[in-house]
Coordinates of N, CA and C and ligand atoms in Angstrom, one line a residue:
M1 N 40.1 -124.8 -97.5 CA 39.9 -125.1 -98.9 C 39.6 -126.6 -99.1
K2 N 40.3 -127.4 -98.2 CA 40.5 -128.9 -98.3 C 39.3 -129.4 -97.9
H3 N 38.2 -128.9 -97.5 CA 36.9 -129.3 -97.0 C 36.1 -129.6 -98.5
K4 N 36.5 -128.8 -99.3 CA 35.6 -128.7 -100.4 C 35.7 -130.1 -101.0
K5 N 34.4 -130.5 -101.8 CA 34.3 -132.0 -102.2 C 34.2 -132.0 -104.0
L6 N 34.6 -133.0 -104.1 CA 34.5 -133.1 -105.6 C 33.8 -134.8 -105.6
I7 N 33.2 -134.9 -106.7 CA 32.4 -136.2 -107.2 C 33.5 -137.0 -107.8
I8 N 34.0 -138.1 -107.2 CA 35.1 -139.0 -108.1 C 34.5 -140.3 -108.4
T9 N 35.1 -140.8 -109.7 CA 34.6 -142.0 -110.0 C 35.7 -143.1 -109.7
E10 N 37.0 -142.8 -109.9 CA 38.0 -143.6 -109.5 C 39.4 -142.8 -109.3
I11 N 40.3 -143.6 -108.7 CA 41.7 -142.9 -108.4 C 42.6 -144.1 -108.4
F12 N 43.4 -144.2 -109.5 CA 44.4 -145.5 -109.9 C 45.8 -144.9 -110.2
L13 N 46.7 -146.2 -110.1 CA 48.1 -145.7 -110.5 C 48.0 -146.7 -111.9
S14 N 48.6 -145.9 -112.8 CA 49.0 -146.6 -114.2 C 50.2 -146.0 -114.8
F15 N 50.0 -146.3 -116.0 CA 51.1 -145.3 -117.1 C 50.2 -144.5 -118.1
Q16 N 50.8 -143.5 -118.3 CA 50.2 -142.5 -119.0 C 50.2 -143.1 -120.5
G17 N 48.9 -143.2 -121.0 CA 48.9 -143.8 -122.4 C 49.0 -142.8 -123.6
E18 N 48.8 -141.6 -123.4 CA 48.7 -140.5 -124.3 C 49.3 -139.4 -123.8
S19 N 49.2 -138.3 -124.9 CA 50.1 -136.8 -124.5 C 51.6 -137.1 -124.7
T20 N 52.2 -136.0 -124.7 CA 53.8 -136.2 -124.3 C 54.2 -136.8 -122.9
Y21 N 53.3 -137.0 -122.1 CA 53.9 -137.6 -120.9 C 53.6 -138.9 -121.0
V22 N 53.5 -139.5 -122.0 CA 53.1 -140.8 -122.6 C 54.2 -141.7 -121.9
G23 N 54.0 -142.8 -121.1 CA 54.6 -143.9 -120.7 C 55.0 -143.5 -119.2
R24 N 54.9 -142.3 -118.7 CA 55.2 -142.2 -117.3 C 54.1 -142.8 -116.4
P25 N 54.9 -143.4 -115.2 CA 53.9 -143.7 -114.2 C 52.9 -142.4 -113.7
T26 N 51.7 -142.8 -113.6 CA 51.0 -141.6 -113.3 C 49.8 -141.9 -112.3
V27 N 49.4 -141.0 -111.5 CA 48.3 -141.4 -110.9 C 47.1 -140.6 -111.5
F28 N 45.9 -141.2 -111.7 CA 44.8 -140.7 -112.5 C 43.9 -140.4 -111.5
I29 N 43.1 -139.2 -111.5 CA 42.0 -138.9 -111.0 C 40.9 -138.7 -111.7
R30 N 39.8 -139.6 -111.7 CA 38.8 -139.5 -112.5 C 37.4 -138.9 -111.9
L31 N 37.2 -137.8 -112.6 CA 36.2 -137.2 -111.7 C 35.1 -137.7 -112.6
S32 N 33.6 -137.4 -111.9 CA 32.3 -137.8 -112.6 C 31.5 -136.6 -113.4
T33 N 30.7 -137.1 -114.2 CA 30.0 -136.5 -115.1 C 30.3 -135.9 -116.1
C34 N 29.6 -135.6 -117.2 CA 30.0 -135.1 -118.5 C 28.9 -134.4 -119.2
N35 N 29.3 -133.3 -120.1 CA 28.3 -132.5 -120.7 C 28.1 -133.0 -121.8
L36 N 28.7 -133.9 -122.5 CA 28.8 -134.1 -123.9 C 28.0 -135.7 -123.8
N37 N 27.8 -136.3 -125.0 CA 27.3 -137.6 -125.4 C 28.1 -138.1 -126.6
C38 N 29.4 -138.2 -126.6 CA 29.9 -138.9 -127.6 C 29.6 -140.1 -128.0
K39 N 29.4 -140.2 -129.5 CA 29.0 -141.8 -129.7 C 30.3 -142.8 -129.4
I40 N 31.6 -142.4 -129.6 CA 32.4 -143.2 -128.8 C 32.9 -142.5 -127.6
C41 N 32.6 -143.3 -126.6 CA 32.9 -143.0 -125.3 C 33.5 -144.2 -124.5
D42 N 34.8 -144.2 -124.1 CA 35.4 -145.2 -123.3 C 35.2 -145.0 -121.8
T43 N 34.4 -144.0 -121.2 CA 34.4 -144.0 -120.0 C 33.2 -143.6 -119.6
I44 N 31.9 -144.3 -120.1 CA 30.6 -144.0 -119.9 C 30.4 -144.0 -118.3
Y45 N 31.0 -145.1 -117.8 CA 31.2 -145.2 -116.4 C 31.1 -144.0 -115.6
A46 N 32.3 -143.3 -116.1 CA 32.3 -142.1 -115.2 C 31.2 -140.9 -115.4
K47 N 30.3 -141.2 -116.1 CA 29.1 -140.3 -116.5 C 27.9 -140.6 -115.3
E48 N 28.2 -142.1 -115.0 CA 27.0 -142.4 -114.1 C 27.3 -142.6 -112.6
K49 N 28.5 -142.8 -112.6 CA 28.9 -143.4 -110.7 C 30.1 -142.3 -110.4
G50 N 29.6 -142.2 -108.9 CA 30.9 -141.3 -108.4 C 30.6 -141.1 -106.9
S51 N 31.5 -140.8 -106.1 CA 31.2 -140.6 -104.8 C 31.9 -139.2 -104.4
K52 N 31.3 -138.6 -103.4 CA 31.8 -137.4 -103.0 C 32.8 -137.5 -102.1
L53 N 34.0 -136.8 -102.4 CA 35.2 -136.9 -101.4 C 35.9 -135.4 -101.3
S54 N 36.3 -135.2 -100.0 CA 36.8 -134.0 -99.8 C 38.2 -134.1 -100.5
I55 N 38.8 -132.7 -100.6 CA 40.2 -132.6 -101.1 C 41.3 -133.2 -100.1
S56 N 40.9 -133.0 -98.7 CA 41.6 -133.7 -98.2 C 42.0 -135.2 -98.2
E57 N 40.8 -135.7 -98.6 CA 40.9 -137.3 -98.5 C 41.3 -137.7 -99.7
I58 N 41.4 -136.7 -100.9 CA 42.1 -137.1 -102.2 C 43.6 -137.0 -102.1
L59 N 43.9 -136.1 -101.3 CA 45.4 -136.0 -101.1 C 45.8 -136.8 -100.1
N60 N 45.1 -137.4 -99.1 CA 45.5 -138.5 -98.3 C 45.8 -139.8 -99.2
I61 N 44.8 -140.1 -100.1 CA 45.1 -141.4 -101.0 C 46.5 -141.1 -101.7
L62 N 46.8 -139.7 -102.1 CA 48.0 -139.7 -102.8 C 49.2 -139.4 -101.9
K63 N 49.0 -139.3 -100.8 CA 50.2 -138.9 -100.0 C 51.4 -139.6 -100.1
N64 N 51.2 -141.0 -99.9 CA 52.5 -142.0 -99.8 C 52.9 -142.4 -101.2
L65 N 52.6 -141.9 -102.2 CA 52.9 -142.4 -103.5 C 54.1 -141.4 -103.8
K66 N 55.0 -142.1 -104.7 CA 56.2 -141.3 -105.1 C 56.2 -140.7 -106.5
T67 N 55.2 -141.0 -107.2 CA 54.8 -140.7 -108.3 C 54.6 -139.3 -108.6
K68 N 55.5 -138.9 -109.8 CA 55.7 -137.3 -110.0 C 54.3 -136.9 -110.6
Y69 N 53.8 -137.8 -111.4 CA 52.8 -137.3 -112.5 C 51.6 -137.6 -112.1
V70 N 50.7 -136.5 -112.2 CA 49.1 -136.6 -111.7 C 48.4 -136.3 -112.9
C71 N 47.5 -137.0 -113.3 CA 46.4 -136.5 -114.2 C 45.0 -136.6 -114.1
I72 N 44.4 -135.5 -114.0 CA 43.1 -135.2 -113.7 C 42.2 -135.6 -115.2
T73 N 41.1 -136.4 -114.9 CA 40.4 -136.8 -116.1 C 39.1 -137.2 -115.8
G74 N 38.3 -137.4 -116.8 CA 36.9 -137.6 -116.6 C 36.3 -138.8 -117.3
G75 N 35.0 -138.5 -117.8 CA 33.9 -137.6 -117.6 C 34.8 -136.2 -118.1
E76 N 34.0 -135.1 -117.8 CA 34.8 -133.9 -117.9 C 35.2 -133.1 -116.7
P77 N 36.2 -133.3 -116.4 CA 36.6 -132.4 -114.9 C 36.1 -131.1 -114.7
L78 N 36.1 -130.2 -115.9 CA 36.0 -128.8 -115.5 C 34.7 -128.5 -115.2
L79 N 33.7 -129.6 -115.2 CA 32.6 -129.2 -114.8 C 32.2 -128.9 -113.1
Q80 N 33.2 -129.5 -112.5 CA 33.0 -129.5 -111.2 C 33.7 -128.1 -110.6
K81 N 33.1 -127.0 -109.8 CA 33.6 -125.7 -109.6 C 34.8 -126.2 -108.6
N82 N 34.7 -127.0 -107.8 CA 35.8 -127.1 -106.8 C 37.2 -127.9 -107.3
I83 N 37.0 -128.2 -108.8 CA 38.5 -128.5 -109.3 C 39.5 -127.4 -109.1
E84 N 39.4 -126.1 -108.9 CA 40.2 -125.0 -109.1 C 40.8 -125.3 -107.5
H85 N 40.4 -125.6 -106.5 CA 41.0 -125.8 -105.4 C 41.9 -127.2 -105.4
L86 N 41.3 -128.4 -106.0 CA 42.1 -129.3 -105.9 C 43.2 -129.0 -106.7
L87 N 43.5 -128.4 -108.0 CA 44.6 -128.1 -108.8 C 45.5 -127.4 -107.9
K88 N 45.2 -126.3 -107.0 CA 46.0 -125.4 -106.3 C 46.6 -126.5 -105.3
E89 N 45.9 -127.2 -104.6 CA 46.7 -128.4 -103.6 C 47.5 -129.3 -104.4
L90 N 47.3 -129.3 -105.4 CA 48.1 -130.1 -106.1 C 49.5 -129.6 -106.5
L91 N 49.4 -128.4 -107.0 CA 50.7 -127.6 -107.5 C 51.6 -127.3 -106.0
K92 N 50.7 -127.4 -105.0 CA 51.7 -127.2 -103.6 C 52.5 -128.6 -103.5
L93 N 52.1 -129.5 -104.1 CA 52.9 -131.0 -103.8 C 54.0 -131.0 -104.7
D94 N 54.2 -129.9 -105.7 CA 55.1 -130.1 -106.5 C 55.2 -131.4 -107.6
K95 N 53.8 -131.5 -108.1 CA 53.7 -132.7 -109.0 C 53.5 -132.0 -110.6
K96 N 53.7 -133.0 -111.4 CA 53.7 -132.7 -112.9 C 52.1 -133.0 -113.2
I97 N 51.5 -132.0 -113.1 CA 50.0 -132.1 -113.4 C 49.5 -132.0 -114.7
S98 N 48.5 -132.6 -115.2 CA 47.9 -132.3 -116.5 C 46.5 -132.7 -116.4
I99 N 45.7 -132.2 -117.2 CA 44.4 -132.4 -117.2 C 43.6 -132.5 -118.4
E100 N 42.9 -133.7 -118.7 CA 42.2 -133.9 -120.1 C 40.7 -133.3 -120.0
T101 N 40.7 -132.5 -121.1 CA 39.3 -131.9 -121.2 C 38.6 -131.8 -122.7
N102 N 37.3 -131.9 -122.4 CA 36.9 -132.4 -123.9 C 36.6 -131.2 -124.8
G103 N 37.3 -130.0 -124.3 CA 37.4 -128.8 -125.1 C 36.2 -128.0 -125.3
S104 N 35.1 -128.7 -124.5 CA 33.6 -127.5 -124.5 C 33.7 -126.7 -123.5
I105 N 34.5 -126.8 -122.3 CA 34.4 -125.9 -121.2 C 35.5 -124.7 -121.0
N106 N 35.3 -123.7 -120.6 CA 36.2 -122.6 -120.7 C 37.4 -123.1 -119.7
I107 N 39.0 -122.9 -120.4 CA 40.1 -123.1 -119.7 C 40.8 -122.1 -119.1
K108 N 40.0 -121.1 -119.1 CA 40.9 -119.6 -118.8 C 41.3 -119.7 -117.3
N109 N 40.6 -120.5 -116.3 CA 41.0 -120.2 -114.9 C 42.1 -121.3 -114.6
I110 N 42.5 -122.0 -115.4 CA 43.7 -122.9 -115.1 C 45.0 -122.5 -115.2
D111 N 45.8 -122.8 -114.1 CA 47.0 -122.4 -113.8 C 47.9 -122.7 -115.2
K112 N 48.8 -122.0 -115.6 CA 49.7 -122.2 -116.9 C 50.7 -123.3 -116.8
K113 N 50.9 -123.7 -115.3 CA 51.8 -124.8 -114.9 C 51.2 -125.9 -115.1
I114 N 50.0 -126.1 -115.6 CA 49.2 -127.4 -115.6 C 49.0 -127.7 -117.1
K115 N 49.6 -128.8 -117.5 CA 49.5 -129.3 -118.8 C 47.7 -129.6 -119.3
K116 N 47.5 -128.7 -120.3 CA 46.0 -129.2 -120.5 C 46.0 -129.9 -121.8
I117 N 45.3 -130.8 -121.7 CA 45.2 -132.0 -123.0 C 44.0 -131.6 -123.7
I118 N 43.7 -131.0 -124.4 CA 42.3 -130.4 -124.9 C 41.8 -131.1 -126.2
D119 N 40.9 -131.9 -125.9 CA 40.0 -132.3 -127.3 C 39.4 -131.5 -128.4
V120 N 39.4 -131.9 -129.4 CA 38.5 -131.2 -130.3 C 37.8 -132.5 -130.9
K121 N 36.5 -132.4 -130.6 CA 35.8 -133.3 -131.2 C 35.4 -133.6 -132.5
T122 N 35.6 -134.7 -133.2 CA 35.5 -135.0 -134.9 C 34.2 -135.3 -134.9
P123 N 33.9 -135.5 -136.4 CA 32.3 -135.9 -136.7 C 32.0 -137.3 -136.1
S124 N 33.0 -138.1 -136.2 CA 32.6 -139.4 -135.8 C 32.1 -139.6 -134.5
T125 N 32.5 -138.5 -133.5 CA 31.7 -138.5 -132.2 C 30.6 -138.0 -132.1
K126 N 30.1 -137.5 -133.0 CA 28.7 -136.6 -133.2 C 28.6 -135.4 -132.2
E127 N 29.8 -134.9 -131.8 CA 30.2 -133.7 -130.9 C 31.0 -132.7 -131.7
E128 N 31.0 -132.7 -132.9 CA 32.2 -132.2 -133.6 C 31.9 -130.5 -133.3
G129 N 30.6 -130.0 -132.8 CA 30.4 -128.5 -132.8 C 30.7 -128.3 -131.4
S130 N 31.2 -128.7 -130.7 CA 31.3 -128.5 -129.2 C 32.5 -127.9 -128.7
F131 N 33.4 -127.7 -129.6 CA 34.6 -126.9 -129.0 C 34.2 -125.4 -128.6
N132 N 34.8 -125.3 -127.6 CA 34.6 -123.5 -127.1 C 35.5 -122.9 -127.8
L133 N 35.3 -122.0 -128.7 CA 36.3 -121.4 -129.4 C 37.1 -120.2 -128.3
E134 N 36.3 -119.7 -127.5 CA 37.0 -119.0 -126.6 C 38.3 -119.5 -126.0
N135 N 38.4 -121.0 -125.8 CA 39.7 -121.6 -125.4 C 40.8 -121.2 -126.3
L136 N 40.7 -120.8 -127.5 CA 41.9 -120.5 -128.4 C 42.7 -119.4 -127.7
K137 N 42.1 -118.4 -126.8 CA 42.6 -117.6 -126.2 C 43.5 -117.9 -124.9
H138 N 43.3 -119.0 -124.7 CA 43.8 -119.1 -123.3 C 45.0 -120.5 -123.4
I139 N 45.1 -120.9 -124.6 CA 46.1 -122.1 -124.9 C 47.5 -121.4 -124.5
S140 N 48.3 -122.2 -123.8 CA 49.3 -122.0 -123.4 C 50.7 -122.9 -123.7
K141 N 51.8 -122.4 -123.9 CA 52.9 -123.3 -124.4 C 53.2 -124.8 -123.8
N142 N 52.5 -125.1 -122.7 CA 52.5 -126.4 -122.0 C 51.5 -127.1 -122.5
D143 N 50.5 -126.6 -123.4 CA 49.2 -127.4 -123.6 C 49.5 -128.3 -124.7
E144 N 48.3 -129.2 -125.1 CA 48.5 -130.1 -126.2 C 46.8 -130.3 -126.8
I145 N 46.8 -130.3 -127.9 CA 45.4 -130.4 -128.9 C 45.3 -131.8 -129.3
K146 N 44.3 -132.4 -128.9 CA 44.1 -133.8 -129.5 C 43.0 -134.1 -130.3
F147 N 43.1 -135.0 -131.5 CA 41.8 -135.4 -132.2 C 41.7 -136.7 -132.4
L148 N 40.7 -137.2 -132.1 CA 40.3 -138.5 -132.2 C 40.0 -138.9 -133.7
I149 N 40.7 -139.7 -134.3 CA 40.5 -140.1 -135.6 C 39.7 -141.5 -135.8
S150 N 38.5 -141.3 -136.3 CA 37.9 -142.6 -136.7 C 37.9 -142.8 -138.3
S151 N 38.2 -141.8 -139.0 CA 38.0 -142.0 -140.6 C 38.6 -140.9 -141.2
K152 N 38.6 -140.8 -142.6 CA 39.4 -139.9 -143.6 C 38.5 -138.6 -142.9
K153 N 37.3 -138.7 -143.0 CA 36.4 -137.6 -142.7 C 36.9 -136.8 -141.5
D154 N 37.1 -137.5 -140.4 CA 37.6 -137.0 -139.1 C 39.1 -136.3 -139.3
F155 N 39.7 -136.9 -140.3 CA 41.1 -136.3 -140.5 C 40.9 -135.0 -141.2
N156 N 40.3 -134.9 -142.2 CA 40.0 -133.8 -143.1 C 39.2 -132.8 -142.2
F157 N 38.4 -133.1 -141.3 CA 38.0 -132.1 -140.4 C 39.0 -131.4 -139.4
A158 N 39.9 -132.2 -139.0 CA 41.0 -132.0 -138.2 C 42.0 -131.0 -139.0
L159 N 42.4 -131.2 -140.1 CA 43.1 -130.3 -140.9 C 42.6 -129.2 -141.1
S160 N 41.2 -129.0 -141.5 CA 40.7 -127.6 -141.7 C 40.7 -127.1 -140.4
F161 N 40.2 -127.4 -139.1 CA 40.3 -126.9 -138.2 C 41.5 -126.2 -137.8
I162 N 42.8 -127.1 -137.8 CA 44.0 -126.6 -137.8 C 44.3 -125.4 -138.8
K163 N 44.0 -125.3 -140.1 CA 44.1 -124.3 -140.7 C 43.4 -123.0 -140.4
K164 N 42.1 -123.5 -140.3 CA 41.0 -122.0 -140.0 C 41.5 -121.3 -138.7
H165 N 41.8 -122.1 -137.7 CA 42.0 -121.4 -136.5 C 43.7 -121.3 -136.4
D166 N 44.4 -121.6 -137.4 CA 45.9 -121.5 -137.3 C 46.6 -121.9 -136.0
I167 N 46.2 -123.2 -135.5 CA 46.6 -123.7 -134.5 C 48.2 -123.9 -134.4
Q168 N 48.9 -123.9 -135.6 CA 50.3 -124.0 -135.5 C 50.8 -123.0 -135.0
R169 N 50.3 -121.6 -134.8 CA 50.9 -120.6 -134.1 C 51.3 -120.8 -132.8
F170 N 50.5 -121.8 -132.1 CA 50.8 -122.0 -130.5 C 51.9 -122.8 -130.6
S171 N 52.5 -123.3 -131.5 CA 53.9 -124.4 -131.4 C 53.5 -125.4 -130.3
I172 N 52.7 -125.9 -130.1 CA 52.2 -127.1 -129.4 C 52.0 -128.2 -129.9
P173 N 52.2 -129.6 -129.3 CA 51.8 -130.9 -130.0 C 50.5 -130.9 -130.2
I174 N 50.3 -130.9 -131.5 CA 48.8 -131.5 -131.9 C 49.0 -133.0 -132.3
L175 N 47.9 -133.6 -131.5 CA 48.1 -135.2 -131.3 C 47.1 -135.7 -132.2
M176 N 47.2 -136.8 -132.9 CA 46.3 -137.6 -133.8 C 46.1 -138.8 -133.3
S177 N 45.0 -139.2 -132.6 CA 44.9 -140.4 -131.9 C 44.0 -141.2 -132.7
P178 N 44.4 -142.5 -133.4 CA 43.8 -143.2 -133.9 C 42.6 -144.0 -133.3
N179 N 41.4 -144.3 -133.8 CA 40.3 -145.0 -133.1 C 41.1 -146.7 -133.2
L180 N 41.3 -147.4 -132.1 CA 41.9 -148.5 -132.3 C 41.0 -149.6 -132.4
S181 N 39.8 -149.3 -132.2 CA 38.8 -150.4 -132.6 C 38.6 -150.6 -134.2
K182 N 39.2 -149.5 -134.9 CA 39.3 -150.0 -136.5 C 40.4 -150.5 -136.8
K183 N 40.8 -151.7 -137.1 CA 42.2 -152.4 -137.4 C 43.0 -151.5 -138.3
S184 N 42.5 -151.2 -139.5 CA 43.1 -150.5 -140.6 C 43.5 -149.1 -140.1
L185 N 42.9 -148.6 -139.5 CA 43.2 -147.0 -139.2 C 44.3 -146.6 -138.7
P186 N 45.3 -147.3 -137.8 CA 46.3 -146.5 -137.4 C 47.3 -146.5 -138.6
K187 N 47.3 -147.5 -139.5 CA 48.2 -147.5 -140.7 C 47.8 -146.4 -141.5
R188 N 46.5 -146.2 -142.1 CA 46.0 -145.3 -142.7 C 46.3 -143.8 -142.3
L189 N 46.3 -143.6 -140.9 CA 46.2 -142.4 -140.3 C 47.6 -142.0 -140.4
A190 N 48.6 -143.1 -140.2 CA 50.0 -142.6 -140.1 C 50.3 -142.2 -141.6
T191 N 49.8 -142.7 -142.7 CA 50.0 -142.1 -143.9 C 49.5 -140.8 -144.3
W192 N 48.4 -140.7 -143.8 CA 47.9 -139.4 -144.0 C 48.7 -138.3 -143.2
I193 N 49.0 -138.4 -142.1 CA 50.0 -137.5 -141.5 C 51.0 -137.2 -142.4
V194 N 51.9 -138.1 -142.8 CA 52.9 -137.8 -143.5 C 52.8 -137.1 -144.6
K195 N 51.5 -137.4 -145.3 CA 51.1 -136.8 -146.6 C 50.7 -135.2 -146.2
S196 N 50.2 -134.9 -145.1 CA 49.9 -133.5 -144.9 C 50.7 -132.6 -145.0
K197 N 52.1 -133.2 -144.5 CA 53.3 -132.3 -144.5 C 53.1 -131.1 -143.3
I198 N 52.1 -131.7 -142.4 CA 52.2 -130.7 -141.3 C 52.5 -131.6 -139.9
P199 N 53.4 -130.9 -138.8 CA 54.1 -131.5 -137.7 C 53.1 -132.1 -137.1
L200 N 52.1 -133.2 -137.4 CA 51.2 -133.8 -136.4 C 51.8 -134.8 -135.8
I201 N 51.4 -135.1 -134.5 CA 51.9 -136.3 -133.8 C 51.1 -137.4 -133.8
F202 N 51.6 -138.6 -134.2 CA 50.8 -139.7 -134.3 C 50.8 -140.3 -132.8
Q203 N 49.7 -140.6 -132.5 CA 49.6 -140.9 -131.0 C 48.5 -142.1 -130.6
P204 N 48.9 -143.2 -130.7 CA 47.9 -144.3 -130.2 C 47.8 -144.3 -128.9
Q205 N 46.6 -144.6 -128.3 CA 46.5 -144.7 -126.9 C 47.3 -145.9 -126.4
I206 N 48.4 -145.9 -125.9 CA 49.1 -147.4 -125.7 C 48.7 -148.2 -124.4
H207 N 47.7 -147.4 -123.6 CA 47.2 -148.5 -122.4 C 46.3 -149.5 -123.1
K208 N 45.8 -148.8 -124.3 CA 44.7 -149.7 -125.1 C 45.5 -151.0 -125.8
I209 N 46.7 -150.7 -126.0 CA 47.5 -152.0 -126.8 C 48.0 -152.8 -125.6
I210 N 48.2 -152.2 -124.5 CA 49.3 -152.9 -123.6 C 48.2 -153.7 -122.6
K211 N 46.9 -152.9 -122.6 CA 45.7 -153.3 -121.8 C 46.4 -153.9 -120.3
E212 N 47.4 -153.1 -119.6 CA 47.8 -153.7 -118.2 C 46.4 -153.4 -117.2
E213 N 46.6 -153.9 -116.0 CA 45.8 -153.6 -114.9 C 46.1 -152.6 -114.1
P214 N 45.3 -151.5 -114.1 CA 45.7 -150.3 -113.1 C 45.7 -150.6 -111.7
I215 N 46.4 -150.1 -111.0 CA 46.6 -150.6 -109.4 C 45.6 -149.3 -109.0
Y216 N 44.3 -149.8 -108.3 CA 43.1 -149.0 -108.0 C 43.4 -148.6 -106.6
L217 N 43.5 -147.3 -106.2 CA 43.6 -146.8 -105.0 C 42.3 -146.5 -104.7
L218 N 41.4 -146.2 -105.5 CA 39.5 -145.9 -105.0 C 38.9 -146.4 -106.3
K219 N 37.8 -147.0 -106.0 CA 37.1 -147.2 -107.1 C 35.6 -147.4 -106.6
I220 N 35.0 -146.5 -107.4 CA 33.5 -146.6 -107.1 C 32.5 -147.5 -107.4
Ligands
SF4_301 S1 33.6 -135.9 -123.6 FE1 34.9 -138.1 -122.9 S2 33.4 -138.7 -121.1 FE2 32.3 -137.0 -122.2 S3 31.0 -138.5 -123.5 FE3 32.7 -137.6 -124.8 S4 34.3 -139.2 -124.4 FE4 32.7 -139.5 -123.1

């Protein structure tokens, strides 16, 4: 299966800026293409650029790195059918694997050992209807749900989604990520979270605050 190919935009070493793996040195494998057109997209280049790499080639890039954490991201990584083969090979390497998905693609075939960080798109993204409700049947205790919050309307949307679908029953982290391009938003979001009395996690993307230079292992 190692001859199977995926379209890759970049592979780089940085630290994890979000999720409960935040702060860990992590290798990121960014897969190309996406099925959504969010108004707020910080990786448009992943939708446009990419090169075909075999799973062997990807594993070779990772071979000498001692990093325990590997994050598969995009674009939308679940659009590529060979992702399942890559994940199987990464699991054999005994890495802590996470995958960031936009929530619109069915997650049922992903191994429960892999942490799925699942977006629920909010109104400001203009893709708020994109969440695949079937995914609620396949959430496991290792997973996390994330909302990007750009306004009070987004926060209210997140609260109604959480209540309507009883997301708290999963006992998983529910991440609230403030849109950092809006200066006053983090402080306002922090207040809304406290007032909500729901155990939400305030989760700014710390890589955007620190703005460190990633170490590129492959850049298309
Ligand atoms: S899902 Fe992610 S990559 Fe796709 S358009 Fe939205 S923000 Fe961009």
